[in-house]
Amino acid sequence: MFLTQRGLRLLVKLLYAADHVPMDELKNELGVSARTIYYELKRVNDWLAFHQFDCVRHVRGSGFYIISEQQNRIKEMLPQLGDSEYGYTPLERRALDLLFILSQPAPVFVEDLIDLTDVSRNTVLEDIRLLKSELAKQGLTLDFKLSAGYFVAGVETAIRHEIHQWLNRIERLAEVNKLPIEIGQAYFPLSVACLKELLHTCETELHIEFADHTLESFSMELCFYFNRIQRGKYVNVTTEEMRTLQETDEFTAALRFMTRASKEAGISIPDEEAYFLSTLFLSAKRQKQAEAKQSQEHCLIRSIARNMIFEFERYACIVFQDRDKLEANLVVHLKPAYYRMKYHVDAVNELADSVKQAHPEVYEITKKVVHHLEKAACAPASENEIAFLAMHFGGWMKREGLQPVSRCSVLIVCAEGVGTSAIVKQQLIDLLGYVNVAGILTKREYGKLDSVAVDFVVATTPVEPKGKPVHVVHPIFSNHDKKTLLKYGEASNGHQEHITLAKVVAAVRKHATVYNEQALLSELKTILQAPHRQWKEEWKPVLNELLTEKTIFLHQTAQDWKEAIRKAAAPLLADGAIEARYVDAMIQSVEDNGPYIVITPGVAIPHSRPEAGVNRLGMSLATFKEGVRFSNKDTKPVKIVIVLAAIDSVTHLRALSQLTSLLGEPGAIDRLAEMTSTKEVVSLIQQFSTI
């Protein structure tokens, strides 16, 4: 009985789901139509029936599921699925072809690749053609000689980076034991288990803990690297890089690692390999970080974090209250990102597209501020790196003023690192409000527990329940994730709420006579119960919904910048969107922090915190014929003042992004400053107000 790769992914998704899985979620997960899902479900059901399991069930309005009584037995069968039951995708075939060619001591021919991937000769040749094109982009060539078979030529460091990339693309195969035996450990001088133990020793020496996902993939990568070393394929490191790396603790740990590995494998390892390994240690994602030393490198990265935060606040028109804590957390992420960029180790981020789709404004602002990191690393940031940073900023943007009251308790299990853990935690608090996060564990730490004393567990990777429900979620919560967690959070809250009210009534009985306990219980519930939080799509208005003819004043005059702010804010004040104290707060902010609100020559966007007097979201625009100076350093007087009254750190971002696009058009600022008709201004704004 045959299961395709897509069918196996579908089966695994249903087995590890915390609840019914709706059709839309399956379509998004697999990237196919509903018709294809039904086709794959039929094959999955045939496979289940063949092995005497019940078929996948469906509940209208909820989704698909596999009965819980059979889930564990089916999971036990997954690793034993034969190779004939798994059909590789084109991407997986190319990855397997490349890794096979790079790791085999004997010549590799077309016939070997046919046996490896179980496809026709023409399909293998097409895969090779595509692989040649992809490797050429990295400066590598895939050649063929009758005496040597297929081989990859190029700089060894670039070949190692390709091993890293292609292994990450097929990590799902390793998770369900679908790597072919030919890619197994037969040609590796050290096993995955042995290398993992050596990495554990390094974690202890460095006082760190690699992210679970990093540890697993790192161990497999090192198998391939040692295979290359055994066959005399060594990396080259420049003298300057050596000098820089020698000053790091990671280099010392890498030297010890190589000494132990050399002894275990019985092979000689050049010193350059320790330098290369230290770059991997430095660029690896970490779950726990050693206490930072005040080194030159640490000061540089802290400076990068500080500058990025300041500029992000400026572009987003927000002020982070807990800036020091944000800076400390950002430094933890920036250190490996800095080394990944510096040593050209590509970041693998499956969430990049989700981040860009779910938080486009945050992503675009992050893209603008990442130049501080790029300048220090002397390398451009990839979309994956920018998405990681956007996740950090996005996770902190809703922290302002949150004081959640503990109701239900939850444990977070995250394998992707400390930054992602913080984002998952913040999303939970934002979504449920009344939730006590009892702890954040790695998958390894969770696996050592016998039971958990919480209401439920939220995990970003499949884990076994330990007496409490487990909800497996995407690190950036999907709509289905949010609805599931809200539903469960409400159930948990209700239970604790009943206990709390009962205790209050019991205390009242001790000191007073209760004539109508039911009425007392009802009234106490009304008083104590917090407002019910329903999840809904975030409302983010477009630019022309905020800047209208009523909020645009042209060709004003002002004696100084303070008067300019007051005149620009007048429409919002008259409309009740802001209070007078908000105008004072904007002026005070400039006096305290300098003219940071001048975002580009000729344009200022004064703003302050929502609690300083904002009643509802608003924006107003005023132009000044003569212009005003916000400091003596201004080379160009400000002629356009746009007041922003934000209700939080997120809702205004779409309109602000559109405003930035408008102001970025060549000549737009001068043209806007000279316009004499509000209708003309509104017409221009309309062009940039797409939904």
Short mmCIF file of C-alpha atoms in Angstrom, two decimals, residues 95-349:
data_model
loop_
_atom_site.label_atom_id
_atom_site.label_comp_id
_atom_site.label_asym_id
_atom_site.label_seq_id
_atom_site.Cartn_x
_atom_site.Cartn_y
_atom_site.Cartn_z
CA ALA A 95 18.61 17.27 -2.22
CA LEU A 96 19.18 13.52 -1.97
CA ASP A 97 21.07 13.48 -5.28
CA LEU A 98 23.42 16.25 -4.16
CA LEU A 99 24.06 14.85 -0.68
CA PHE A 100 24.68 11.41 -2.16
CA ILE A 101 27.19 12.78 -4.69
CA LEU A 102 28.99 14.80 -2.00
CA SER A 103 29.25 11.95 0.51
CA GLN A 104 30.12 8.89 -1.58
CA PRO A 105 33.75 7.71 -1.80
CA ALA A 106 33.03 5.79 -5.03
CA PRO A 107 32.01 7.36 -8.39
CA VAL A 108 28.29 8.15 -8.70
CA PHE A 109 26.47 7.50 -11.99
CA VAL A 110 22.91 7.99 -13.24
CA GLU A 111 22.05 4.39 -12.36
CA ASP A 112 22.98 5.04 -8.71
CA LEU A 113 20.66 8.05 -8.58
CA ILE A 114 17.84 6.04 -10.17
CA ASP A 115 18.20 3.45 -7.40
CA LEU A 116 18.40 6.19 -4.77
CA THR A 117 15.21 8.08 -5.65
CA ASP A 118 13.28 5.34 -7.48
CA VAL A 119 12.43 7.41 -10.57
CA SER A 120 13.09 7.09 -14.30
CA ARG A 121 16.34 7.95 -16.09
CA ASN A 122 14.78 11.01 -17.75
CA THR A 123 13.54 12.30 -14.38
CA VAL A 124 17.02 11.92 -12.86
CA LEU A 125 18.60 13.79 -15.79
CA GLU A 126 16.06 16.62 -15.40
CA ASP A 127 16.79 16.78 -11.65
CA ILE A 128 20.53 16.98 -12.41
CA ARG A 129 19.92 19.80 -14.91
CA LEU A 130 18.02 21.84 -12.32
CA LEU A 131 20.61 21.06 -9.65
CA LYS A 132 23.42 22.34 -11.90
CA SER A 133 21.56 25.62 -12.36
CA GLU A 134 20.97 26.04 -8.61
CA LEU A 135 24.59 25.29 -7.70
CA ALA A 136 25.90 27.67 -10.37
CA LYS A 137 24.22 30.55 -8.51
CA GLN A 138 26.51 29.76 -5.55
CA GLY A 139 29.67 29.60 -7.70
CA LEU A 140 29.74 25.79 -7.78
CA THR A 141 29.72 23.43 -10.76
CA LEU A 142 28.21 19.96 -10.99
CA ASP A 143 30.33 18.07 -13.54
CA PHE A 144 30.55 14.55 -14.92
CA LYS A 145 33.51 12.45 -16.04
CA LEU A 146 33.33 8.89 -17.22
CA SER A 147 36.08 7.87 -14.81
CA ALA A 148 34.86 9.89 -11.81
CA GLY A 149 31.08 10.04 -12.27
CA TYR A 150 29.25 13.12 -10.95
CA PHE A 151 31.19 15.50 -8.71
CA VAL A 152 30.87 19.06 -7.37
CA ALA A 153 33.76 21.48 -7.96
CA GLY A 154 34.29 24.75 -6.12
CA VAL A 155 35.36 26.32 -2.84
CA GLU A 156 34.92 23.87 0.04
CA THR A 157 33.31 26.47 2.31
CA ALA A 158 30.62 27.07 -0.33
CA ILE A 159 30.07 23.30 -0.61
CA ARG A 160 29.63 23.07 3.18
CA HIS A 161 27.06 25.88 3.06
CA GLU A 162 25.13 23.99 0.36
CA ILE A 163 25.12 20.87 2.57
CA HIS A 164 23.63 23.04 5.33
CA GLN A 165 20.92 24.44 3.04
CA TRP A 166 19.90 21.18 1.37
CA LEU A 167 19.83 19.20 4.62
CA ASN A 168 17.42 21.75 6.09
CA ARG A 169 15.18 21.37 3.06
CA ILE A 170 14.69 17.66 3.75
CA GLU A 171 14.59 17.69 7.55
CA ARG A 172 11.05 16.28 7.44
CA LEU A 173 12.47 13.09 5.90
CA ALA A 174 14.72 12.59 8.91
CA GLU A 175 11.82 13.26 11.28
CA VAL A 176 9.83 10.34 9.87
CA ASN A 177 12.87 8.12 9.12
CA LYS A 178 12.53 8.54 5.36
CA LEU A 179 16.18 9.25 4.56
CA PRO A 180 17.40 6.49 2.21
CA ILE A 181 19.90 4.03 3.67
CA GLU A 182 22.44 5.32 1.12
CA ILE A 183 22.35 8.72 2.87
CA GLY A 184 22.63 6.99 6.25
CA GLN A 185 25.70 6.59 8.38
CA ALA A 186 27.52 3.94 6.35
CA TYR A 187 30.13 6.41 5.02
CA PHE A 188 30.35 8.71 8.04
CA PRO A 189 33.40 8.40 10.32
CA LEU A 190 31.25 9.58 13.28
CA SER A 191 27.60 8.79 14.01
CA VAL A 192 24.86 11.34 14.67
CA ALA A 193 24.55 10.06 18.25
CA CYS A 194 28.29 10.45 18.89
CA LEU A 195 28.37 13.98 17.47
CA LYS A 196 25.33 14.94 19.52
CA GLU A 197 27.12 13.85 22.70
CA LEU A 198 30.16 15.93 21.71
CA LEU A 199 27.88 18.93 21.14
CA HIS A 200 26.31 18.42 24.58
CA THR A 201 29.82 18.67 26.05
CA CYS A 202 30.37 21.95 24.16
CA GLU A 203 27.08 23.31 25.51
CA THR A 204 28.31 22.64 29.05
CA GLU A 205 31.69 24.29 28.39
CA LEU A 206 30.13 27.37 26.80
CA HIS A 207 27.30 27.57 29.39
CA ILE A 208 24.74 27.65 26.58
CA GLU A 209 22.04 25.42 25.14
CA PHE A 210 21.49 25.13 21.41
CA ALA A 211 17.88 25.22 20.23
CA ASP A 212 16.49 21.68 19.90
CA HIS A 213 16.08 22.06 16.16
CA THR A 214 19.64 23.39 15.83
CA LEU A 215 21.10 20.47 17.79
CA GLU A 216 19.39 17.87 15.59
CA SER A 217 20.29 19.49 12.27
CA PHE A 218 23.80 20.41 13.48
CA SER A 219 24.59 16.78 14.31
CA MET A 220 23.57 15.61 10.84
CA GLU A 221 25.52 18.41 9.14
CA LEU A 222 28.66 17.49 11.05
CA CYS A 223 28.33 13.91 9.80
CA PHE A 224 28.68 15.20 6.25
CA TYR A 225 31.48 17.63 7.17
CA PHE A 226 33.55 14.86 8.77
CA ASN A 227 32.87 12.70 5.73
CA ARG A 228 34.44 15.48 3.63
CA ILE A 229 37.37 15.85 6.04
CA GLN A 230 38.04 12.10 5.96
CA ARG A 231 38.36 12.33 2.17
CA GLY A 232 40.78 15.28 2.32
CA LYS A 233 38.27 18.04 1.51
CA TYR A 234 39.31 20.90 3.80
CA VAL A 235 38.17 24.50 4.26
CA ASN A 236 40.46 27.52 4.01
CA VAL A 237 40.32 30.34 6.57
CA THR A 238 42.06 33.70 6.12
CA THR A 239 44.65 34.94 8.61
CA GLU A 240 42.42 37.88 9.53
CA GLU A 241 39.47 35.57 10.26
CA MET A 242 41.72 33.35 12.38
CA ARG A 243 42.86 36.32 14.43
CA THR A 244 39.27 37.41 15.06
CA LEU A 245 37.97 33.94 15.92
CA GLN A 246 40.84 33.14 18.30
CA GLU A 247 39.48 35.73 20.74
CA THR A 248 36.14 33.91 21.15
CA ASP A 249 35.14 31.22 23.65
CA GLU A 250 33.53 29.36 20.76
CA PHE A 251 36.94 28.84 19.15
CA THR A 252 38.29 27.26 22.34
CA ALA A 253 35.26 24.97 22.47
CA ALA A 254 35.71 24.11 18.77
CA LEU A 255 39.36 23.14 19.34
CA ARG A 256 38.36 20.78 22.15
CA PHE A 257 35.53 19.38 20.03
CA MET A 258 37.90 18.63 17.14
CA THR A 259 40.44 16.99 19.46
CA ARG A 260 37.77 14.64 20.83
CA ALA A 261 36.30 14.02 17.36
CA SER A 262 39.74 13.24 15.91
CA LYS A 263 40.30 10.66 18.63
CA GLU A 264 36.84 9.10 18.17
CA ALA A 265 37.08 8.91 14.37
CA GLY A 266 40.77 8.04 14.17
CA ILE A 267 41.45 10.72 11.55
CA SER A 268 43.72 13.75 11.38
CA ILE A 269 41.89 17.11 11.35
CA PRO A 270 43.62 20.35 10.20
CA ASP A 271 43.47 23.39 12.50
CA GLU A 272 41.44 25.33 9.91
CA GLU A 273 38.50 23.03 10.57
CA ALA A 274 38.34 24.23 14.20
CA TYR A 275 38.08 27.81 12.93
CA PHE A 276 35.27 26.81 10.57
CA LEU A 277 33.45 24.98 13.37
CA SER A 278 33.73 28.02 15.63
CA THR A 279 31.87 30.10 13.01
CA LEU A 280 29.07 27.52 13.13
CA PHE A 281 28.97 27.67 16.94
CA LEU A 282 28.80 31.46 16.82
CA SER A 283 26.02 31.52 14.22
CA ALA A 284 23.85 28.75 15.73
CA LYS A 285 20.49 29.60 17.30
CA ARG A 286 20.45 29.17 21.06
CA GLN A 287 17.78 28.33 23.59
CA LYS A 288 19.88 29.51 26.53
CA GLN A 289 22.67 32.06 26.42
CA ALA A 290 25.70 32.44 28.69
CA GLU A 291 26.03 35.71 30.58
CA ALA A 292 27.50 38.21 28.15
CA LYS A 293 31.05 39.45 28.59
CA GLN A 294 31.77 43.13 28.04
CA SER A 295 33.95 42.39 25.02
CA GLN A 296 34.44 44.65 22.02
CA GLU A 297 32.15 42.38 20.00
CA HIS A 298 29.42 42.49 22.67
CA CYS A 299 29.58 46.29 22.79
CA LEU A 300 29.29 46.42 18.99
CA ILE A 301 26.21 44.17 18.92
CA ARG A 302 24.58 46.06 21.80
CA SER A 303 25.17 49.30 19.89
CA ILE A 304 23.56 47.76 16.78
CA ALA A 305 20.53 46.69 18.84
CA ARG A 306 20.19 50.14 20.40
CA ASN A 307 20.37 51.91 17.04
CA MET A 308 17.90 49.52 15.43
CA ILE A 309 15.39 49.98 18.26
CA PHE A 310 15.69 53.78 18.13
CA GLU A 311 15.20 53.84 14.36
CA PHE A 312 12.35 51.31 14.51
CA GLU A 313 10.55 53.54 17.02
CA ARG A 314 11.09 56.48 14.72
CA TYR A 315 9.67 54.76 11.62
CA ALA A 316 6.78 53.07 13.49
CA CYS A 317 5.99 56.19 15.54
CA ILE A 318 5.97 54.21 18.79
CA VAL A 319 7.98 54.22 22.01
CA PHE A 320 8.91 50.92 23.66
CA GLN A 321 8.46 51.24 27.42
CA ASP A 322 10.62 48.24 28.32
CA ARG A 323 13.42 49.26 25.98
CA ASP A 324 16.26 47.81 28.11
CA LYS A 325 14.67 44.36 28.17
CA LEU A 326 13.96 44.51 24.44
CA GLU A 327 17.58 45.49 23.83
CA ALA A 328 18.89 42.58 25.94
CA ASN A 329 16.69 40.07 24.09
CA LEU A 330 17.56 41.51 20.70
CA VAL A 331 21.28 41.21 21.48
CA VAL A 332 20.81 37.46 22.10
CA HIS A 333 19.40 37.08 18.58
CA LEU A 334 21.72 39.57 16.88
CA LYS A 335 24.91 37.80 17.93
CA PRO A 336 24.34 34.61 15.88
CA ALA A 337 22.72 36.68 13.10
CA TYR A 338 25.84 38.88 12.94
CA TYR A 339 28.10 35.85 12.56
CA ARG A 340 25.78 34.14 10.07
CA MET A 341 25.99 37.19 7.85
CA LYS A 342 29.70 37.75 8.42
CA TYR A 343 30.62 34.16 7.53
CA HIS A 344 27.90 33.70 4.89
CA VAL A 345 25.94 31.01 6.75
CA ASP A 346 22.42 31.26 5.36
CA ALA A 347 19.61 31.42 7.91
CA VAL A 348 16.86 28.85 7.44
CA ASN A 349 13.51 30.38 8.35
#
